[in-house]
PDB file of C-alpha atoms and ligand atoms in Angstrom:
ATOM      1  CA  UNK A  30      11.349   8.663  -5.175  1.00  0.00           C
ATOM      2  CA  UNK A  31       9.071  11.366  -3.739  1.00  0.00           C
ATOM      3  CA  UNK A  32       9.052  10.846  -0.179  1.00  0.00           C
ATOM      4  CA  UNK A  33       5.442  11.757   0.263  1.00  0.00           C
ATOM      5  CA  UNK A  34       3.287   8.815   1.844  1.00  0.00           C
ATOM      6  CA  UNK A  35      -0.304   8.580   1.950  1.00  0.00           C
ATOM      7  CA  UNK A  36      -1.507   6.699   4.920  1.00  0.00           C
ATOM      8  CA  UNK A  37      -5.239   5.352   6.235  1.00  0.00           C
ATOM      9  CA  UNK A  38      -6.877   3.430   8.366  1.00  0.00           C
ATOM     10  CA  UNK A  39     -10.030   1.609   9.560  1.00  0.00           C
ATOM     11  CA  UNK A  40     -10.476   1.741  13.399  1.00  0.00           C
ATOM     12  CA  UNK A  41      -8.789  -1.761  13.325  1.00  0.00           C
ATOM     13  CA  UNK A  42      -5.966  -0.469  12.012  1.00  0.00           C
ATOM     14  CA  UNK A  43      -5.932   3.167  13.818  1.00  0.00           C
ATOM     15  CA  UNK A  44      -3.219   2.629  16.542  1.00  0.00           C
ATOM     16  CA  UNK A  45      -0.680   1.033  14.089  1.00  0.00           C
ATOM     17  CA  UNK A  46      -1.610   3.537  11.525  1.00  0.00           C
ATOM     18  CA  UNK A  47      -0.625   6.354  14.643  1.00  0.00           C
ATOM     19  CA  UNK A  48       2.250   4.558  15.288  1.00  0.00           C
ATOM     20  CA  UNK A  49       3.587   3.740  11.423  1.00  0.00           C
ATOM     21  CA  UNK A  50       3.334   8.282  10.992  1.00  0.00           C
ATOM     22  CA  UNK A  51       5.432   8.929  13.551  1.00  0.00           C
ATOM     23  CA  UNK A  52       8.274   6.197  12.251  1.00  0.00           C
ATOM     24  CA  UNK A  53       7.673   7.733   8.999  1.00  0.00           C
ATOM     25  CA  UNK A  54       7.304  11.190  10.279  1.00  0.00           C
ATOM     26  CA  UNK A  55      11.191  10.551  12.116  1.00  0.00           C
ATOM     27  CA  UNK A  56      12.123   9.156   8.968  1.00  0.00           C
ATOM     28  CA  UNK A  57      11.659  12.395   6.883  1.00  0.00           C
ATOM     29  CA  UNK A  58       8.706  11.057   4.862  1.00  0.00           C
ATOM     30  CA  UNK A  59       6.085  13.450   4.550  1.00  0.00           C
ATOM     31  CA  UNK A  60       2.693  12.291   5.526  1.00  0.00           C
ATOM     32  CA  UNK A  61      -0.314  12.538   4.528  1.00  0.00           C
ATOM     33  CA  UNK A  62      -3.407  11.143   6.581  1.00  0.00           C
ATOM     34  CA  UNK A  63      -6.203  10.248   5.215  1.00  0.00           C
ATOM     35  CA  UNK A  64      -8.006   9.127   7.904  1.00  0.00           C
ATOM     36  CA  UNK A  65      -9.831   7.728  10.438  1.00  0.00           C
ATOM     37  CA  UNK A  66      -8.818   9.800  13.564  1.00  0.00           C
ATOM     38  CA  UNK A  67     -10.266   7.545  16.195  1.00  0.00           C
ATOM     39  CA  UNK A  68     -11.670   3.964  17.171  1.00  0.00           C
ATOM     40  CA  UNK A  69     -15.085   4.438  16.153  1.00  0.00           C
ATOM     41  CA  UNK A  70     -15.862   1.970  13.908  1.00  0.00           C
ATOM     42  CA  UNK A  71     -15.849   3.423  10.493  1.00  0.00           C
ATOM     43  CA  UNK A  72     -15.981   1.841   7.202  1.00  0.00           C
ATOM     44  CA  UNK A  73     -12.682   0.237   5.673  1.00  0.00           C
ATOM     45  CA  UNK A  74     -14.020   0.578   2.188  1.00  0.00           C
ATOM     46  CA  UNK A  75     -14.500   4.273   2.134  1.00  0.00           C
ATOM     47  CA  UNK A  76     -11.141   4.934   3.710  1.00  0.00           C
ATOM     48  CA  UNK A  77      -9.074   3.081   1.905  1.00  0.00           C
ATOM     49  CA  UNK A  78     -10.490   3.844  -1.501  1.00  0.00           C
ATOM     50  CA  UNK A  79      -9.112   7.550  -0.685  1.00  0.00           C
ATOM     51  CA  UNK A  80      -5.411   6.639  -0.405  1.00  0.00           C
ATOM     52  CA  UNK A  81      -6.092   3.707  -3.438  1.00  0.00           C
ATOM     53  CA  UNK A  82      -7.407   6.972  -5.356  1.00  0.00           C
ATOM     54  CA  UNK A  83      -4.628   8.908  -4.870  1.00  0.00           C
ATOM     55  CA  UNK A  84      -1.841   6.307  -5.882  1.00  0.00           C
ATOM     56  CA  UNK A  85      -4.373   5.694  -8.894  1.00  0.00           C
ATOM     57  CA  UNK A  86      -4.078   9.171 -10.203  1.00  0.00           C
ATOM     58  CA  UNK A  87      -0.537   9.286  -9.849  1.00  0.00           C
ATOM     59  CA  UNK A  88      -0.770  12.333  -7.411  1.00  0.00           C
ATOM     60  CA  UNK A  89       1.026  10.339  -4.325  1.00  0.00           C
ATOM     61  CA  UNK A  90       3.167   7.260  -5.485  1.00  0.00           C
ATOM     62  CA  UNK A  91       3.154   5.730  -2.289  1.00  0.00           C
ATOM     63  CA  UNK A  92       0.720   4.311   0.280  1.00  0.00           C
ATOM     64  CA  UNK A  93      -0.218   2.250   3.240  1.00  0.00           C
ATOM     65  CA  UNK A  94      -3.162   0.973   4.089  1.00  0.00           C
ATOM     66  CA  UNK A  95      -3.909  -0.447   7.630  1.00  0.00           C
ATOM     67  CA  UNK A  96      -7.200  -2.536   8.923  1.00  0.00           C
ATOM     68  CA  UNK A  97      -7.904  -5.309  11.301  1.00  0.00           C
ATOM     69  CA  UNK A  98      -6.452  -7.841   9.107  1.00  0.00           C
ATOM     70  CA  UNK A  99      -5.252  -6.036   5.853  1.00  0.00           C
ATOM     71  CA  UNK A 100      -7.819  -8.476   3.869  1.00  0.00           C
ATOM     72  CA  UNK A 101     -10.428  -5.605   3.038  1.00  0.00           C
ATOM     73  CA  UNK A 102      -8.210  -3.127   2.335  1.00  0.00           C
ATOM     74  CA  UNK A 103      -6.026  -4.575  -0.241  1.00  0.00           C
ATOM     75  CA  UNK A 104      -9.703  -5.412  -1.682  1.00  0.00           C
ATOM     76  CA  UNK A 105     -10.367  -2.248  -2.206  1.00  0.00           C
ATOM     77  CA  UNK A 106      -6.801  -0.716  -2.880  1.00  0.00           C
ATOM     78  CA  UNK A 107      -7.119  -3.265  -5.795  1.00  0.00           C
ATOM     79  CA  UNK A 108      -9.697  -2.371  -7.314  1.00  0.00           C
ATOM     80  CA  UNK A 109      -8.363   0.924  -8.651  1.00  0.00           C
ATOM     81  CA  UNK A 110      -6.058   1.600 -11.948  1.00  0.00           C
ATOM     82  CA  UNK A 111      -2.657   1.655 -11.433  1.00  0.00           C
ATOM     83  CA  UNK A 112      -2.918   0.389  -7.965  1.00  0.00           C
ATOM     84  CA  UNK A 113      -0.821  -2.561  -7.085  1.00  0.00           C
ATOM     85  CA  UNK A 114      -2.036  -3.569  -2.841  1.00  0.00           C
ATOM     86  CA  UNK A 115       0.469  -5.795  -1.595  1.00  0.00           C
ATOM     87  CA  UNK A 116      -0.814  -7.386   2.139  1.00  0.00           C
ATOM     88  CA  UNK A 117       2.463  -8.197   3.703  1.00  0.00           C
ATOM     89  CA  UNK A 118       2.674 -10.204   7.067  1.00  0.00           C
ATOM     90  CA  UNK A 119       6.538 -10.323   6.901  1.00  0.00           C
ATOM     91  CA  UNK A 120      10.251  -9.133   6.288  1.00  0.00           C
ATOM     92  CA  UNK A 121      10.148 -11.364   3.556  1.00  0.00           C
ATOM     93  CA  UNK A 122       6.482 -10.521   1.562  1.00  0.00           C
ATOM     94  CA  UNK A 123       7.221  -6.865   2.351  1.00  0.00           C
ATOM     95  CA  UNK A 124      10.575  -7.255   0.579  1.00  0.00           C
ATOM     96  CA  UNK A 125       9.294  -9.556  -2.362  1.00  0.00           C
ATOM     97  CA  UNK A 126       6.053  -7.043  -3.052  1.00  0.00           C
ATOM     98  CA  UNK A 127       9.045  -4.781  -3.988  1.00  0.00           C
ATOM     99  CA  UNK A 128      11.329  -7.157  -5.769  1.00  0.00           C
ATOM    100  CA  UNK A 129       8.938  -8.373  -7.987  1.00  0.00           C
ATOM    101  CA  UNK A 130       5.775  -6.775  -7.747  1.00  0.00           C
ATOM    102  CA  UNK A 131       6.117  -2.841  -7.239  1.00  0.00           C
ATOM    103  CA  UNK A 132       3.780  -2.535  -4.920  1.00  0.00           C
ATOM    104  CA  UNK A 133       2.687   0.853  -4.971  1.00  0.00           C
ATOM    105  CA  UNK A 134       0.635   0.519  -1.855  1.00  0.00           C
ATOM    106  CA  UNK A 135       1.733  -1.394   1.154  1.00  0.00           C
ATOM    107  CA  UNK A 136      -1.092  -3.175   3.309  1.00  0.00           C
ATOM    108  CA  UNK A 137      -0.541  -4.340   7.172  1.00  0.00           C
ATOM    109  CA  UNK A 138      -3.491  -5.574   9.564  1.00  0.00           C
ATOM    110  CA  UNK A 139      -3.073  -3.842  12.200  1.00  0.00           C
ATOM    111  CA  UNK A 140      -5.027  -7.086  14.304  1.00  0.00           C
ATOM    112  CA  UNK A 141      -2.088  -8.932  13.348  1.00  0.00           C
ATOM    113  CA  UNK A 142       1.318  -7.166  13.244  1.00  0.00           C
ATOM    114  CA  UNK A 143       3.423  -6.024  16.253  1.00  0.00           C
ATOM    115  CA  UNK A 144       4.115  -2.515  15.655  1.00  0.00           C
ATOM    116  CA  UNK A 145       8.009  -3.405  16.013  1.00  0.00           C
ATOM    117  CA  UNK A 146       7.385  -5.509  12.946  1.00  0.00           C
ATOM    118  CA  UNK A 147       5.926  -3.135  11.162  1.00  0.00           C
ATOM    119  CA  UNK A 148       8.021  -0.587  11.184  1.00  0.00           C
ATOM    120  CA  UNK A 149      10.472  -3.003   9.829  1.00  0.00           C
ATOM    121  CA  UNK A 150       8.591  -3.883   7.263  1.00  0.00           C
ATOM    122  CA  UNK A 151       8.016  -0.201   6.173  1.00  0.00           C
ATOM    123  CA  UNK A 152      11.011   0.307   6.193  1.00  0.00           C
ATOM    124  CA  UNK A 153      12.379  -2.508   4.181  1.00  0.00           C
ATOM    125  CA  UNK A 154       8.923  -1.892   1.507  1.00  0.00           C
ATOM    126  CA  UNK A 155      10.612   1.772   1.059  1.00  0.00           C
ATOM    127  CA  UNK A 156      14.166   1.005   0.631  1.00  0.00           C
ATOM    128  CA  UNK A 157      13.772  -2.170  -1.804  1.00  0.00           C
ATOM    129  CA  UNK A 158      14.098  -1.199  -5.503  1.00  0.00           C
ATOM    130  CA  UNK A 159      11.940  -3.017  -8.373  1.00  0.00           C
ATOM    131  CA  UNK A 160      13.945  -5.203  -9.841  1.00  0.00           C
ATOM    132  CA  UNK A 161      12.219  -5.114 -13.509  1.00  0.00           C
ATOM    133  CA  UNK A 162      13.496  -7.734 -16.536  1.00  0.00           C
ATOM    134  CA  UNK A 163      10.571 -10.244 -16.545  1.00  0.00           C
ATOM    135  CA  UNK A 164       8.909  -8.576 -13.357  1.00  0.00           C
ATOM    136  CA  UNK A 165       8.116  -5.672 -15.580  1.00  0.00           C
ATOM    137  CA  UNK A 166       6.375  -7.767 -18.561  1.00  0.00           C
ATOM    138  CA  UNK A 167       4.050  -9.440 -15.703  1.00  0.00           C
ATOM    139  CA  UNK A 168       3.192  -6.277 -14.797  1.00  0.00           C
ATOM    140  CA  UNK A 169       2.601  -4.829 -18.072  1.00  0.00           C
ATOM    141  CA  UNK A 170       0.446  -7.974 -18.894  1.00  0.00           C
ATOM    142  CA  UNK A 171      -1.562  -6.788 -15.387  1.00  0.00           C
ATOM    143  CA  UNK A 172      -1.973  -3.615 -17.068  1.00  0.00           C
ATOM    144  CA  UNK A 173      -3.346  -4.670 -20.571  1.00  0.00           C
ATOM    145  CA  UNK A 174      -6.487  -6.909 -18.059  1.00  0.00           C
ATOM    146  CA  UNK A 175      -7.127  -3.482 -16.470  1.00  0.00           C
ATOM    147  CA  UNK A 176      -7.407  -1.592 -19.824  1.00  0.00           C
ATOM    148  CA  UNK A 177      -9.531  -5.091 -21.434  1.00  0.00           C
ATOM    149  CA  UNK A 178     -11.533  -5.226 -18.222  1.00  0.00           C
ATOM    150  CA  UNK A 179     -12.305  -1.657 -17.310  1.00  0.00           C
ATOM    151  CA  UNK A 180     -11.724   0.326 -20.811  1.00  0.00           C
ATOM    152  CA  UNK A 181     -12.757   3.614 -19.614  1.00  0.00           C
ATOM    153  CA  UNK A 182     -10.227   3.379 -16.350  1.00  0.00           C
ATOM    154  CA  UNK A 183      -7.645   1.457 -17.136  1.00  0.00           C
ATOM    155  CA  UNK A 184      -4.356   3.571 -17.782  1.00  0.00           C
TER     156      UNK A 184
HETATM  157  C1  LIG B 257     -13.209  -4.274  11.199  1.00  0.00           C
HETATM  158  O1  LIG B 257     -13.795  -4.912  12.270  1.00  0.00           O
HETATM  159  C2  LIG B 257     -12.528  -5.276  10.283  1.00  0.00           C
HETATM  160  O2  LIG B 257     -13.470  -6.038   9.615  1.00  0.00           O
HETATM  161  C3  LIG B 257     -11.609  -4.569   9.316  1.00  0.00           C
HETATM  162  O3  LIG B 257     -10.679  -3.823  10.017  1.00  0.00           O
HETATM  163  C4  LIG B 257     -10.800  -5.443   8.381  1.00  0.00           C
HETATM  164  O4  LIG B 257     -10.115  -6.423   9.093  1.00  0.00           O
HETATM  165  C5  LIG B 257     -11.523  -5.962   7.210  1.00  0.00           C
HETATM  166  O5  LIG B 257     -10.964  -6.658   6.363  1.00  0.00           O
END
């Protein structure tokens, strides 16, 4: 797996976000930060649909997103091609949106987690393989709604 990450935030989700690059940073990810850089209030749709549109094109194949609650941003994220936007609030939905979803992007309200927490749960959403067999045809059926629904996006 490449071990690039692409990471963003709202201002609700800033100091985790801060907090989640340096874990990742000390894990030997490489990072990439797509904003914000602060806690002025800034629009969670416009950030997140940056790292969403990454994963979406295939150039990063991982992500996290980070608001107040995760709720918006796994709106968005899920809105693009490709992307699968798992909200996690757990060891166990962080490990399961691997299992059985491949969640390409993992989502965390920053209002909500503990940043010890989180960094677990990072950690366990990058270590836990796909499992495929019947996850994959779920998926793939995912896939054929995206190309029925949006024809000229879906991939
Ligand atoms: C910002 O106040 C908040 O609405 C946002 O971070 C997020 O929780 C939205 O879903």
């Amino acid at each position: 797996m490449d071990s690039t990450i692409a990471i963003a935030s709202d201002h609700g989700g800033f100091e985790l976000k801060e907090d989640l690059k340096t874990f990742l940073a000390q894990r030997g990810h490489r990072v990439v930060d797509f904003g914000t850089q602060g806690e002025s209030p800034v629009d969670y749709p416009v950030i997140g649909a940056r790292v969403a549109e990454e994963i979406s094109s295939g150039r990063i194949t991982r992500g996290i997103l980070v608001c107040g609650t995760g709720i918006g941003m796994s709106i968005v994220a899920n809105r693009f091609p490709g992307v699968r936007a798992a909200l996690c609030h757990d060891l166990y939905t962080a490990e399961m949106s691997r299992r059985h979803n491949d969640a390409n992007c993992l989502v965390l309200g920053g209002r909500v987690l503990g940043k010890g927490l989180a960094r677990e749960m990072v950690r366990v959403w990058l270590e836990t393989p796909f499992e495929w067999g019947r996850h994959r045809d779920r998926l793939l059926q995912i896939q054929e709604m995206e190309q029925r629904f949006c024809p000229k996006r879906g991939k």
